[in-house]
Coordinates of C-alpha atoms and ligand atoms in Angstrom, one line a residue:
X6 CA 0.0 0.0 0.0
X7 CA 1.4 3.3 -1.0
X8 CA 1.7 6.0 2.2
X9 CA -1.3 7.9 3.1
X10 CA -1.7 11.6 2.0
X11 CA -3.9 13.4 4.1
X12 CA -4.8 16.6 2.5
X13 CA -8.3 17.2 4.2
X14 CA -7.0 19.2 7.3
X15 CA -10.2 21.9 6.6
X16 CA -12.2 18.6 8.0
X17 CA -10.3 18.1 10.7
X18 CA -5.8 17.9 11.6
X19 CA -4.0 15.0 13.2
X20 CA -3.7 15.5 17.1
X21 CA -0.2 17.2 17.4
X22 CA 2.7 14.9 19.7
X23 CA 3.1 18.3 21.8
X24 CA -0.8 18.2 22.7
X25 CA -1.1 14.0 23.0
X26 CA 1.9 14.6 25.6
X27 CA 0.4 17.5 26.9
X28 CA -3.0 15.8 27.6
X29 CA -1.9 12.2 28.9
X30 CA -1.4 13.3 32.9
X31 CA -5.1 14.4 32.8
X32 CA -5.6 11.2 32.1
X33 CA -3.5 9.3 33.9
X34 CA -2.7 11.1 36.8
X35 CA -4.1 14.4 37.6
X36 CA -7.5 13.2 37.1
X37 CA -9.0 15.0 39.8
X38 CA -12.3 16.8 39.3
X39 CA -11.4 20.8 39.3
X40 CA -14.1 21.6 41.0
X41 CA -13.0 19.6 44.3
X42 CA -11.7 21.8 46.7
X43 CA -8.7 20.0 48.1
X44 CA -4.9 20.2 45.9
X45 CA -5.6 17.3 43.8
X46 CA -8.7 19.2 42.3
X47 CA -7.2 22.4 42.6
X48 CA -3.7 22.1 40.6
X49 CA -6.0 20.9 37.7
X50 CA -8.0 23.8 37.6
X51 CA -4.9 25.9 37.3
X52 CA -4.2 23.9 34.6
X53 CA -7.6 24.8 32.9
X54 CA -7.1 28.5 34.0
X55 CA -3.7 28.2 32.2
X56 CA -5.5 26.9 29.2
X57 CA -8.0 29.5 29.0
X58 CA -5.0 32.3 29.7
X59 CA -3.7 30.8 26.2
X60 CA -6.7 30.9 24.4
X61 CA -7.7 34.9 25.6
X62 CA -3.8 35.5 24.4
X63 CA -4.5 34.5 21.1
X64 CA -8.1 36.3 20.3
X65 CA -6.6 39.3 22.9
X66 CA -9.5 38.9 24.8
X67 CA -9.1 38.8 29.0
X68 CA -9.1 35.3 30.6
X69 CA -13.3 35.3 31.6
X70 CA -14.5 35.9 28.3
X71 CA -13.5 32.3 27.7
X72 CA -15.9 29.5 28.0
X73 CA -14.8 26.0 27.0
X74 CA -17.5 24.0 25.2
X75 CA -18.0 20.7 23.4
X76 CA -17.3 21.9 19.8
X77 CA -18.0 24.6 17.8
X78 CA -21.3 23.8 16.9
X79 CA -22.3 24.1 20.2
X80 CA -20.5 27.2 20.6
X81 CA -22.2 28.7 17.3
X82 CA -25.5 27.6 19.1
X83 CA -25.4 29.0 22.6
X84 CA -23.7 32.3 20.6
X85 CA -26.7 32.4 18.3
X86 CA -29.8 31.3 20.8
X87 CA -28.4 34.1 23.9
X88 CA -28.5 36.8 20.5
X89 CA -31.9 35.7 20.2
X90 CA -32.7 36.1 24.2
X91 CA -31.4 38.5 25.2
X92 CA -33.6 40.6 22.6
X93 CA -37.0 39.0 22.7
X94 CA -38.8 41.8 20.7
X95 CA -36.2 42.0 17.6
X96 CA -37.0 38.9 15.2
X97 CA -34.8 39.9 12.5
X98 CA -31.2 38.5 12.1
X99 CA -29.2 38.4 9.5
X100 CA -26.1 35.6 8.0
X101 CA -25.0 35.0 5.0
X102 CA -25.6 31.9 2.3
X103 CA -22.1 30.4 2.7
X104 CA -22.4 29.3 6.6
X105 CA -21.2 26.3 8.5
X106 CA -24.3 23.8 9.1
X107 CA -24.6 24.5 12.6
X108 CA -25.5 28.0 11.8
X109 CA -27.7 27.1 8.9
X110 CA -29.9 24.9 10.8
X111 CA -30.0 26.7 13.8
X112 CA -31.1 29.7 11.5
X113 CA -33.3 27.1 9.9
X114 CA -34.6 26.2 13.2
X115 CA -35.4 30.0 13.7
X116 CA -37.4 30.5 11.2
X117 CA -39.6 27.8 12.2
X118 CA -40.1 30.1 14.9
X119 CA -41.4 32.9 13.1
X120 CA -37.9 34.8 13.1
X121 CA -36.8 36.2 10.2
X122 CA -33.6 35.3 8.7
X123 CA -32.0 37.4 5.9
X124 CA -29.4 35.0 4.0
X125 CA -27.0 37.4 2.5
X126 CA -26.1 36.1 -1.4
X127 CA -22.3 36.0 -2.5
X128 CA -20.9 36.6 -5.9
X129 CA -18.9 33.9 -7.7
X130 CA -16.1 34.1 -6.1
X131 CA -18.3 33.4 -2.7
X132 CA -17.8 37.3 -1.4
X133 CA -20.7 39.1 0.2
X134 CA -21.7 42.8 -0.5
X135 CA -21.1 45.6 2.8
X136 CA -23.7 47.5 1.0
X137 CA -25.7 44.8 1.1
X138 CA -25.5 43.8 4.2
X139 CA -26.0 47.2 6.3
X140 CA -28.8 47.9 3.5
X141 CA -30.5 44.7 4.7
X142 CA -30.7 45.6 8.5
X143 CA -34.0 46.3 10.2
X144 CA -35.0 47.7 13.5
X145 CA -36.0 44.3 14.9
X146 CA -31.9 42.8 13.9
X147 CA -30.6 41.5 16.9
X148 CA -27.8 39.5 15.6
X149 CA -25.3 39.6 12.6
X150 CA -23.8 36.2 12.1
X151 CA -20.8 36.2 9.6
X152 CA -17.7 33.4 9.3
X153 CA -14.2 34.7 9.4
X154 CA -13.2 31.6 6.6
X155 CA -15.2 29.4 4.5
X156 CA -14.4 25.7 5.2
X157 CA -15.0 24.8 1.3
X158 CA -13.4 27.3 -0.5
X159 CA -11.3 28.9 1.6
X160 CA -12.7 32.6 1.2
X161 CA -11.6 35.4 3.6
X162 CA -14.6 37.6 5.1
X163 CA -14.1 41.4 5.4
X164 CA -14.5 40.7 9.6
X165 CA -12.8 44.5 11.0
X166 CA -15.8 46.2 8.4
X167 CA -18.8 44.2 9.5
X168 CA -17.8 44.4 13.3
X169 CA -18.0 48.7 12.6
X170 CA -21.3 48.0 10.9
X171 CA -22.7 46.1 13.7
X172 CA -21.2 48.8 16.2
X173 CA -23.0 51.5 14.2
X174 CA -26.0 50.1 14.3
X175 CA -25.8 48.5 18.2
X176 CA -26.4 45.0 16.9
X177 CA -24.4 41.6 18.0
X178 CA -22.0 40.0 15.9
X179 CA -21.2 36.7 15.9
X180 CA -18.4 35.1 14.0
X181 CA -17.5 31.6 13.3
X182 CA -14.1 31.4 13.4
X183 CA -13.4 27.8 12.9
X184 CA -11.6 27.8 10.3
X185 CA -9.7 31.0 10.7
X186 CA -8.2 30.3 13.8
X187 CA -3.9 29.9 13.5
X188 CA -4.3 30.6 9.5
X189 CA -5.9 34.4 10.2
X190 CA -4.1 36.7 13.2
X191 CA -7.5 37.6 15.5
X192 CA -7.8 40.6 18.2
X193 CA -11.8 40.8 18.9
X194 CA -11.3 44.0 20.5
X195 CA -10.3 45.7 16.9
X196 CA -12.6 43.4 15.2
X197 CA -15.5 44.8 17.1
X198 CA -16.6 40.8 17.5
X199 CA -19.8 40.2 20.3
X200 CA -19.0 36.2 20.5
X201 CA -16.9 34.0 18.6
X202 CA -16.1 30.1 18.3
X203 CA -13.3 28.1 17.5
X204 CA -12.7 24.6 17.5
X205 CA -9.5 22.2 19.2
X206 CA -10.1 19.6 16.1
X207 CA -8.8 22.4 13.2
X208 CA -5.8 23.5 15.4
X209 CA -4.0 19.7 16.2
X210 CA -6.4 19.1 19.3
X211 CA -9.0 16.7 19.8
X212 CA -12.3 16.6 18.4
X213 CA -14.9 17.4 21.1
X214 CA -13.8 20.6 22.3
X215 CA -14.5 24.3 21.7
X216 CA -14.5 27.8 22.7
X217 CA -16.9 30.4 23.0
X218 CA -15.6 34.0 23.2
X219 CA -18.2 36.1 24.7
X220 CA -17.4 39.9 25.1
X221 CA -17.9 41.4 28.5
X222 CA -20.5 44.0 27.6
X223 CA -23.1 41.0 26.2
X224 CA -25.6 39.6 28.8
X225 CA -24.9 36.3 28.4
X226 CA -27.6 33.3 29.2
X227 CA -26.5 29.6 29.1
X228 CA -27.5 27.3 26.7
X229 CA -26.6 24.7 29.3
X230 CA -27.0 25.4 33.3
X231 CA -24.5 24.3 35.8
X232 CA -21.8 25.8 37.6
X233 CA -19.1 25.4 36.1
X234 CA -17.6 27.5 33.2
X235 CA -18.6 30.3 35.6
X236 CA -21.9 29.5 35.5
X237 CA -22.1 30.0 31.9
X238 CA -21.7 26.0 30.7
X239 CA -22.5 23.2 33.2
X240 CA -21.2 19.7 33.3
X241 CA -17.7 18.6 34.5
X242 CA -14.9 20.0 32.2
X243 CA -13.1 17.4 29.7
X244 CA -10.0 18.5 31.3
X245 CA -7.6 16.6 29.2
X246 CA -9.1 18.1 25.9
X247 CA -9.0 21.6 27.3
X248 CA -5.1 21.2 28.0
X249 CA -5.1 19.4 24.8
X250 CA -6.8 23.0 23.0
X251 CA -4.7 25.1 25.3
X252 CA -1.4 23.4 23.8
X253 CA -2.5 23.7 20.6
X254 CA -2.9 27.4 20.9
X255 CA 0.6 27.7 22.5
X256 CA 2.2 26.1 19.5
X257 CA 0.0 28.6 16.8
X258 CA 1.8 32.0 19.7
X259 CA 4.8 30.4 19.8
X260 CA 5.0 29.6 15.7
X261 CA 3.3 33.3 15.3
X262 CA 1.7 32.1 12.0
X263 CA 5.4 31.3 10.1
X264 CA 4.1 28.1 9.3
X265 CA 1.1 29.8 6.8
X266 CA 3.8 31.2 5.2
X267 CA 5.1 27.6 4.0
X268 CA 2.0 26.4 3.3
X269 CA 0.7 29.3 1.1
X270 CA 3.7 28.4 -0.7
X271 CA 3.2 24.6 -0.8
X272 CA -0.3 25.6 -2.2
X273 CA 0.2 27.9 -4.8
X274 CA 3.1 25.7 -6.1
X275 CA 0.3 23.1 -6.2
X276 CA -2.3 25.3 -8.0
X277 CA -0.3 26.3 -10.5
X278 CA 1.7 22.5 -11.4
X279 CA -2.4 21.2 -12.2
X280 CA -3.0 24.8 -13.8
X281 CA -0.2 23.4 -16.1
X282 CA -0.9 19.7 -16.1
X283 CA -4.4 20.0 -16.4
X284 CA -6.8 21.8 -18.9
X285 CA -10.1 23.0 -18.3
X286 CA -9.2 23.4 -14.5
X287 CA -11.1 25.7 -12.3
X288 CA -10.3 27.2 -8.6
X289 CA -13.2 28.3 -6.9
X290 CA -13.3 30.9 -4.2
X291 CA -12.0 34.5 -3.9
X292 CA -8.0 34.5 -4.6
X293 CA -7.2 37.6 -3.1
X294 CA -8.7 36.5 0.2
X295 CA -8.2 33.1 0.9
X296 CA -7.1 31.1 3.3
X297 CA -3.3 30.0 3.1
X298 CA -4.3 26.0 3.1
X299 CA -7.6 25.9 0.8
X300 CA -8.0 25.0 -2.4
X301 CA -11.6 24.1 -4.2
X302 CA -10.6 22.7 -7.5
X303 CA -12.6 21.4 -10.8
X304 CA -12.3 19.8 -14.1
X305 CA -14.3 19.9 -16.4
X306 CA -16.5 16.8 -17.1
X307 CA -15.2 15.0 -14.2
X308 CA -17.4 13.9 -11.0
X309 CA -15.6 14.8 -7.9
X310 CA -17.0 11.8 -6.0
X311 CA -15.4 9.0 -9.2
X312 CA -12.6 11.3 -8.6
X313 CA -12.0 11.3 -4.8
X314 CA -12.7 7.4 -4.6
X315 CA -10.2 6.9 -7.5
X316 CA -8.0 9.2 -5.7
X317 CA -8.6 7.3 -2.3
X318 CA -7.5 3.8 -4.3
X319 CA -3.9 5.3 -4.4
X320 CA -4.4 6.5 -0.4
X321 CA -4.7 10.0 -1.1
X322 CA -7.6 11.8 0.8
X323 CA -9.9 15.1 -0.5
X324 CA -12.8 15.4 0.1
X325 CA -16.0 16.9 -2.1
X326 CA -17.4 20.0 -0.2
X327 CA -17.3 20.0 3.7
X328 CA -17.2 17.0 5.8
X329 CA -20.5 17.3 7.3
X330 CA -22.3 17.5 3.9
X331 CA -19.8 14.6 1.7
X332 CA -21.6 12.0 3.6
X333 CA -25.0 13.2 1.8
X334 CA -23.9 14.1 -1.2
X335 CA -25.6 17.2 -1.5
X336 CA -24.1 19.9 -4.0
X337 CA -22.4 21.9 -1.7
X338 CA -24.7 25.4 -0.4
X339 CA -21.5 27.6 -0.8
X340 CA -21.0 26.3 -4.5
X341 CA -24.7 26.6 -5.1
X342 CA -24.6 29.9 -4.0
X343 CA -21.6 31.3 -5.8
X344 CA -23.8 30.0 -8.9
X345 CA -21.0 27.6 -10.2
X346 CA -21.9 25.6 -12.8
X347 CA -21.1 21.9 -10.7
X348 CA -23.1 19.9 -13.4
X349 CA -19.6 20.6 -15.2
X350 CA -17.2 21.5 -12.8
X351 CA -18.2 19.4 -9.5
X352 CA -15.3 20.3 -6.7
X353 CA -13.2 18.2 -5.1
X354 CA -11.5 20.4 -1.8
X355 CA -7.8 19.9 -1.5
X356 CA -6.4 21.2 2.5
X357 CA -3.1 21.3 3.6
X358 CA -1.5 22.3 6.7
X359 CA 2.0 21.7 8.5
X360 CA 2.6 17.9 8.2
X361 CA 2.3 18.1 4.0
X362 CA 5.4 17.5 2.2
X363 CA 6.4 18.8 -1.6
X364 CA 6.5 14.9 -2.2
X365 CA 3.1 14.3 -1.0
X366 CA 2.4 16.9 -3.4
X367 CA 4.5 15.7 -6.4
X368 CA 2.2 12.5 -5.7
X369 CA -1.2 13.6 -5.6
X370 CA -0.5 15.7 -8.8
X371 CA 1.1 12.6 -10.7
X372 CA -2.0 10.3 -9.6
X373 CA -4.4 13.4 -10.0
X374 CA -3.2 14.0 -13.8
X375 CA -3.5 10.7 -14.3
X376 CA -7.2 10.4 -13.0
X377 CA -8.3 12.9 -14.3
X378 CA -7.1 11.8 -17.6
X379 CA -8.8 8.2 -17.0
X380 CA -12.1 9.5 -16.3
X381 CA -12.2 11.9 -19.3
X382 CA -11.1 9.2 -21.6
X383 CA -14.6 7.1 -19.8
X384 CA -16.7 9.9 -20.4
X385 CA -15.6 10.5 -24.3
Ligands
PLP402 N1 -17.7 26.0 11.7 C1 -17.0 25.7 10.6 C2 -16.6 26.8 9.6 C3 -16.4 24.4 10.5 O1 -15.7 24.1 9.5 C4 -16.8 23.5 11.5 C5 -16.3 22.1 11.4 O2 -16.2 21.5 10.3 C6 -17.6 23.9 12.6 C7 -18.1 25.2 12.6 C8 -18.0 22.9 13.6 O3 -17.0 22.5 14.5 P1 -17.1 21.3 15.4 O4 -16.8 20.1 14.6 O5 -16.1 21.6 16.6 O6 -18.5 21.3 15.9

């Protein structure tokens, strides 16, 4: 069997050494509860409080704005359901086409509701209109809910000039910052950000733990009551997951993004070797403002999914849109909504991160080539 290639790190990143060696005491040793008064308990809550001291650090946000959660998802949530609240006579919010699926179908859920729920379009590049947006608030908005970086294509959102329109106009913004978080340098306080997520699985942590960033100033209300989490998030912290995500946010301060700068490299040599090789090759997404690791790539007359599974015969792994919608196989709602013509041009999503060699690379464009020229020969 040839070696695996893992170029799907927008899905989720291997677990770092640092963090795995980081984490095993928790679990072995200091697994005292940090909510027990006596040391045993207590030096593990320091540990947390470390943990969350990492995480402010890297948003520049102060230590009890921090709330450690099970995922994003959950985070988006709680963000999106204490908007809604805290406000009960404003039934307006407003998000954009090109969100994660826990936004969507909390939105979705909404709207059952009787809210009302403007989905901003994008162009084809996947970028949404200021004027647009600001045009499109009402008096009733309570909530602005815009990613920092598209998991599919990569795209960059203009976050510093949508915090100053929600400032303008008094309304919370939320921001999904999932995918953002290590590729994109983030200070709330400039941003003008109300709540944020991020996610330890993205950044070399575990899956099954997240953050929500909630801004002093914003009444907050849990989404799940207990005492712990400052009474903002019940249920006995995963210790070992939060020193996990705390490690993996030291290693992104320590590295201060130099890493990006390799892969960005890695990934335009990439783009442009199949521009080469390949005709008829499209890269979705907005170049200018894209994530460093991202690339959305199509070619004409060939299905992504024949494409992937050949792909995955040779141990290479892409995937088609974002992992929460590949196992449906539903056209992806970011393509669909930058109007791309996917009868033609169906995506496949390459993403790199740290651990991706120039071989692996050489590799995936050989057997991509290859591939793709198998499947166009079928089709003819
Ligand atoms: N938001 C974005 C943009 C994502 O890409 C993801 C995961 O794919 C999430 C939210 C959800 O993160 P989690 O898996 O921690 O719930």
């Amino acid at each position: 069997m040839n070696q695996k290639i893992y170029l799907d790190n927008n899905a989720t990143t291997k677990c770092s050494a640092e963090v795995l060696d980081a984490m095993l005491p928790y679990l072995k040793e200091n697994y005292g509860n940090p909510s027990s008064t006596y040391s045993f308990g207590r030096e593990v809550k320091e540990a947390i409080s470390k943990a969350r001291g990492n995480v402010a650090k890297l948003l520049n946000a102060c230590d009890d704005e921090i709330i450690f959660t099970s995922c994003a998802s959950e985070s988006n949530v709680t963000a999106i359901m204490n908007a809604v609240q805290n406000n009960p006579e404003k039934k307006h919010i407003i998000t954009t086409s090109v969100e994660h699926a826990s936004i969507i179908e909390t939105m979705k859920h909404l709207e059952d509701k009787g809210y009302d729920i403007t989905y901003l379009p994008v162009n084809e590049i996947g970028q949404i209109d200021l004027i647009q947006l600001e045009g499109a608030i009402k008096d009733d908005t309570c909530l602005i809910a815009v990613m920092m970086a598209n998991n599919e294509i990569g795209n960059i959102y203009p976050i510093k000039e949508i915090g100053k329109i929600a400032k303008r106009h008094n309304i919370l913004f939320h921001c999904d910052a999932v995918q953002a978080v290590g590729k994109v340098k983030i200070d709330v306080k400039e941003l003008g950000i109300s709540t944020l997520s991020l996610s330890g699985h993205k950044i070399h942590a575990p899956k099954g733990i997240g953050v929500l960033y909630i801004n002093s100033s914003v009444q907050f209300n849990p989404l799940i009551f207990g005492h712990q989490e400052m009474n903002r998030r019940g249920g006995t912290e995963n210790v070992p997951y939060i020193i996990g995500l705390g490690k993996a946010v030291e290693s992104i301060l320590e590295n201060d993004y130099q890493s990006n700068v390799e892969i960005c490299a890695l990934r335009d040599y990439m783009e442009e070797e199949i521009l080469k090789n390949i005709e008829d090759t499209v890269i979705y997404g907005d170049k200018k403002n894209r994530m460093s690791n991202t690339s959305s790539l199509a070619f004409r007359g060939v299905n992504a999914t024949e494409l992937m599974l050949m792909l995955e015969s040779f141990n290479i792994f892409v995937s088609i849109g974002s992992a929460c919608n590949s196992e449906i196989a539903l056209p992806s709602h970011v393509l669909v909504a930058c109007g791309a013509d996917l009868e033609n041009y169906s995506p496949i999503r390459v993403s790199l991160d740290k651990n991706n060699t120039k071989d692996e690379i050489d590799i995936f464009i050989r057997n991509l080539v290859n591939v793709v020229n198998i499947i166009r020969k079928r089709g003819k």
